[in-house]
Each structure stands twice: as structure tokens, then as C-alpha cells.
Tab-separated table of C-alpha atoms in Angstrom:
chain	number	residue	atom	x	y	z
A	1	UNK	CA	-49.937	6.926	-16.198
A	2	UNK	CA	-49.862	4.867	-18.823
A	3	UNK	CA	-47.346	2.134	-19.045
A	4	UNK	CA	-47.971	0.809	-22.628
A	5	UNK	CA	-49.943	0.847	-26.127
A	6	UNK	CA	-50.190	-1.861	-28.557
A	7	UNK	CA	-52.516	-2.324	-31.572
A	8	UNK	CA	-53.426	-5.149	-34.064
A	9	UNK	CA	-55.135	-5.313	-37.086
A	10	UNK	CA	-55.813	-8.802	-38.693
A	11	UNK	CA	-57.468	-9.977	-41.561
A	12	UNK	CA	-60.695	-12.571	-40.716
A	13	UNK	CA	-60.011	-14.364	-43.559
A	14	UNK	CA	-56.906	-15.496	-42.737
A	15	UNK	CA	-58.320	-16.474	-39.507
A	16	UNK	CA	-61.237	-19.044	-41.269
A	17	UNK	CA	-58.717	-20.476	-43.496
A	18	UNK	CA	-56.350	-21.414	-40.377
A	19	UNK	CA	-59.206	-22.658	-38.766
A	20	UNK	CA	-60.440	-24.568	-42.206
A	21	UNK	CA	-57.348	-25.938	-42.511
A	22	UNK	CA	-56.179	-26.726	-38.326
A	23	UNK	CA	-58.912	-26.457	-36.788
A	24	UNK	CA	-58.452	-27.756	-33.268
A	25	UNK	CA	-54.675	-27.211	-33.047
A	26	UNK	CA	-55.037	-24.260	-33.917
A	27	UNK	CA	-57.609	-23.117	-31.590
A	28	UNK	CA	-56.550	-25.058	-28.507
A	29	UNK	CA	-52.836	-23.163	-29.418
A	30	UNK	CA	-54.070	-20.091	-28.786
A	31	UNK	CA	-57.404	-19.662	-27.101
A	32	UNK	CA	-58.568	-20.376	-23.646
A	33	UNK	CA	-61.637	-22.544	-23.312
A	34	UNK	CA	-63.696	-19.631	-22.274
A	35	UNK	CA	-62.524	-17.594	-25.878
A	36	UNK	CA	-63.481	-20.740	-27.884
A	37	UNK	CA	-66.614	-21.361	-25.907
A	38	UNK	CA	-67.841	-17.579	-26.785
A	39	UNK	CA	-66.159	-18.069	-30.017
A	40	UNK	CA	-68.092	-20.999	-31.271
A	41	UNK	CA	-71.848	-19.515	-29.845
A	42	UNK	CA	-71.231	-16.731	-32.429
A	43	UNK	CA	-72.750	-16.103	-35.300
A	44	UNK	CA	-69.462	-14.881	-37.215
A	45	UNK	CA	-67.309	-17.669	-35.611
A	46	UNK	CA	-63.933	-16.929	-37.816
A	47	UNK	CA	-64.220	-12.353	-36.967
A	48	UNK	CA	-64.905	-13.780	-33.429
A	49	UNK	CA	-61.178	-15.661	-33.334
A	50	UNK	CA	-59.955	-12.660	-35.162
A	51	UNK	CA	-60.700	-9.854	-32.528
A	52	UNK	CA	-59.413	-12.422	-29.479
A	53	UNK	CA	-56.049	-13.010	-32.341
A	54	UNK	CA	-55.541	-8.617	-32.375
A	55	UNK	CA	-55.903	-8.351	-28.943
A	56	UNK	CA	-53.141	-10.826	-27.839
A	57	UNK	CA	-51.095	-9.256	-30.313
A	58	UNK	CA	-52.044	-5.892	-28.851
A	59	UNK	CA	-51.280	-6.806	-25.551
A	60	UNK	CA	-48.269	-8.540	-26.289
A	61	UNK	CA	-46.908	-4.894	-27.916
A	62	UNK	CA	-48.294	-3.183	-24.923
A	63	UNK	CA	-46.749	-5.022	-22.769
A	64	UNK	CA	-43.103	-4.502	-24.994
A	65	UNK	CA	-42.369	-7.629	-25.405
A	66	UNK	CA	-44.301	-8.881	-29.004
A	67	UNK	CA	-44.615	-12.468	-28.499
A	68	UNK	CA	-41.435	-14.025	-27.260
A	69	UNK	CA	-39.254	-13.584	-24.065
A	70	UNK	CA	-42.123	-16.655	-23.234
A	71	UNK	CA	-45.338	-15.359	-23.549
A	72	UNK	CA	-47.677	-17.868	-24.353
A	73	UNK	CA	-51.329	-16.882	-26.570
A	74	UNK	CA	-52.878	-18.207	-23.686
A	75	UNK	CA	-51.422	-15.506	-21.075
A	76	UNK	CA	-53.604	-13.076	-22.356
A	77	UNK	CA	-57.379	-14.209	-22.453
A	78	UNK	CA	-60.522	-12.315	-23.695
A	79	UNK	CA	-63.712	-12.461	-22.087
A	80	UNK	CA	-66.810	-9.724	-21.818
A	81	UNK	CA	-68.838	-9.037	-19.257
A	82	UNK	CA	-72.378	-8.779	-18.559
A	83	UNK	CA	-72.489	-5.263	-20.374
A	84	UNK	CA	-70.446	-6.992	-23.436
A	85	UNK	CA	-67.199	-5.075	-22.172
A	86	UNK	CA	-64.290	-6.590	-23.240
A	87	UNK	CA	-61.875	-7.592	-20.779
A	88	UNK	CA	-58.171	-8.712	-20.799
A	89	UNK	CA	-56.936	-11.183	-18.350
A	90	UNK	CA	-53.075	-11.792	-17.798
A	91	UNK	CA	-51.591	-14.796	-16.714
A	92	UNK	CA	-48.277	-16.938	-16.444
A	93	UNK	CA	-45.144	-14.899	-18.317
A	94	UNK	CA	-48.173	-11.952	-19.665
A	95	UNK	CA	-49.019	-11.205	-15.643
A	96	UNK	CA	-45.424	-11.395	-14.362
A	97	UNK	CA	-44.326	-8.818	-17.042
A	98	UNK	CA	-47.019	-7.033	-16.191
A	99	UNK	CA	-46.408	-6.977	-12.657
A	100	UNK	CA	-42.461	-5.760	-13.380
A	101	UNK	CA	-44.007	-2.733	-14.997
A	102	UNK	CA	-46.155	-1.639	-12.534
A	103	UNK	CA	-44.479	0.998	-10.462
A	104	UNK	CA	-44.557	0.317	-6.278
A	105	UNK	CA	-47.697	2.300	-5.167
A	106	UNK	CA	-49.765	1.182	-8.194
A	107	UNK	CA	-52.093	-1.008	-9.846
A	108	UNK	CA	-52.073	-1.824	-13.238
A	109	UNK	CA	-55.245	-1.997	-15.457
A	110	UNK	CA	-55.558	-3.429	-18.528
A	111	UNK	CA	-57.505	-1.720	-21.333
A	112	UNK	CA	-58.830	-3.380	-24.197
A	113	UNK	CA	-61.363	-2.335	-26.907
A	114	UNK	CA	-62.415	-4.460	-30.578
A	115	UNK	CA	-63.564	-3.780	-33.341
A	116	UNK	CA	-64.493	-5.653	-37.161
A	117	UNK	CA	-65.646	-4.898	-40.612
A	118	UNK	CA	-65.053	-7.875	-42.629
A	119	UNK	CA	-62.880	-8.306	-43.316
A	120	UNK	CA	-60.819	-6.867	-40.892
A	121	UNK	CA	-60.753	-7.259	-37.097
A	122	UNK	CA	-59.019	-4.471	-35.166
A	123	UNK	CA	-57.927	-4.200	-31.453
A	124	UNK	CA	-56.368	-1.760	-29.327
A	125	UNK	CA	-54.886	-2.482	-26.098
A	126	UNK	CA	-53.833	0.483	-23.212
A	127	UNK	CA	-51.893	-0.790	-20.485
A	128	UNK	CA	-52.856	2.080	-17.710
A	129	UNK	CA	-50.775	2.603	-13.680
A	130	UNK	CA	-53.410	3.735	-11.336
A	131	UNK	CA	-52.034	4.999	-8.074
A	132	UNK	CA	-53.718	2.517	-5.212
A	133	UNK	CA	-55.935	3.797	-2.957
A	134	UNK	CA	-54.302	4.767	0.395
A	135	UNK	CA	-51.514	4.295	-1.025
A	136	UNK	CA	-47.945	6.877	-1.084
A	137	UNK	CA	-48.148	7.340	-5.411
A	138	UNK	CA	-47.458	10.564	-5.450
A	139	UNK	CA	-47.302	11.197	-2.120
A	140	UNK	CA	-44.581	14.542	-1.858
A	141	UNK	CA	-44.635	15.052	1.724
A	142	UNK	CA	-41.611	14.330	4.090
């Protein structure tokens, strides 16, 4: 089932004159290590920060809460893997709202896709309750 939807679109622009003009701050505010370190080995650095910027925001709508009730950037971190994949990971505030969503019976699994074409970087975010293995989801009998 799915438990929530959020999209972003933001402009990359904006995203190299923030970094032009705050550089540090503003990347150690809002990225992880790990999103600056992947970040700053691109070629487009600035549509790099851009994607990792929609999909926070994405996952902060998915999640229903936009970013306040204490969700920090940082709570929700973008990383690939081997296959390029992107992949959301929750933390602090991000994973304990998550958690409060999930129904009993259920894991939930956080789906994240991004996109750009300067100068616009796009991201999508599905927030998906799979039934766990073994488990009594759905489970009618008495």
C-alpha cells in the first residue's frame, strides 16, 4: 500500500548561486558527507546538489510533514548503489515519522527516483507498506 507521495522540482541555478555565495554552510546544512562526497566527484557539481535538494523535499511531502514538526535536511540522505540506483535513507525525526506510519505487520520502503535537464532537477519520492514476510498483514483467518 502506499503510505505517501511527494515531488520536487528545483531550479539548478538557484542551487550554484547558494553554493557561490555559502558555500560550506550551506552544504554542511543540508547534505550528509556521503551526498557532498558524490556531489563534489561530479562533473555537474551544482544539478548534483539539486537532485539530493528535490528529493529531501520529496520525502519530506511524502512523509506529510514538509519540513518542520523537526525534520532536519540531514534525516533524509541520498546515496546510489552499485547499479547507480538511487536510494533514500531516513534517520533521526525523518525515520521515527516514518516508523509511525508504517502499519503493525509491515515494512516500509522508501522509493526514490531523479531526474535533470538544466536547468531543472526533478525528484519523486513513493513512500510504499510492504506486508513482512511471515508476517499476519492481511492475514483474515480466525
Amino acid at each position: 500500500m502506499i503510505l505517501g507521495i511527494g515531488t520536487d522540482l528545483c531550479n539548478i541555478e538557484r542551487i550554484e548561486r547558494t553554493l557561490a555565495r555559502h558555500g560550506d554552510r550551506f552544504r554542511d546544512r543540508v547534505f550528509t558527507p556521503r551526498e557532498q562526497a558524490r556531489a563534489e566527484g561530479r562533473a555537474h557539481v551544482a544539478a548534483t546538489y539539486a537532485k539530493r535538494w528535490a528529493a529531501k523535499e520529496a520525502c519530506s511531502k511524502a512523509l506529510g510533514t514538509g519540513l518542520r514538526m523537526g525534520i532536519a535536511w540531514k534525516d533524509m540522505a541520498v546515496s546510489n548503489l552499485m547499479t547507480g540506483q538511487p536510494v533514500m535513507q531516513l534517520t533521526g525525526w525523518a525515520a521515527d515519522r516514518l516508523r509511525s506510519m508504517t502499519p503493525e505487520g509491515h515494512e516500509a520502503i522508501v522509493h526514490v527516483t531523479l531526474t535533470d535537464d538544466h536547468p531543472w532537477a526533478q525528484a519523486f519520492v513513493v513512500i510504499e507498506a510492504r506486508p513482512l514476510a511471515g508476517g499476519a498483514a492481511g492475514d483474515q483467518s480466525t
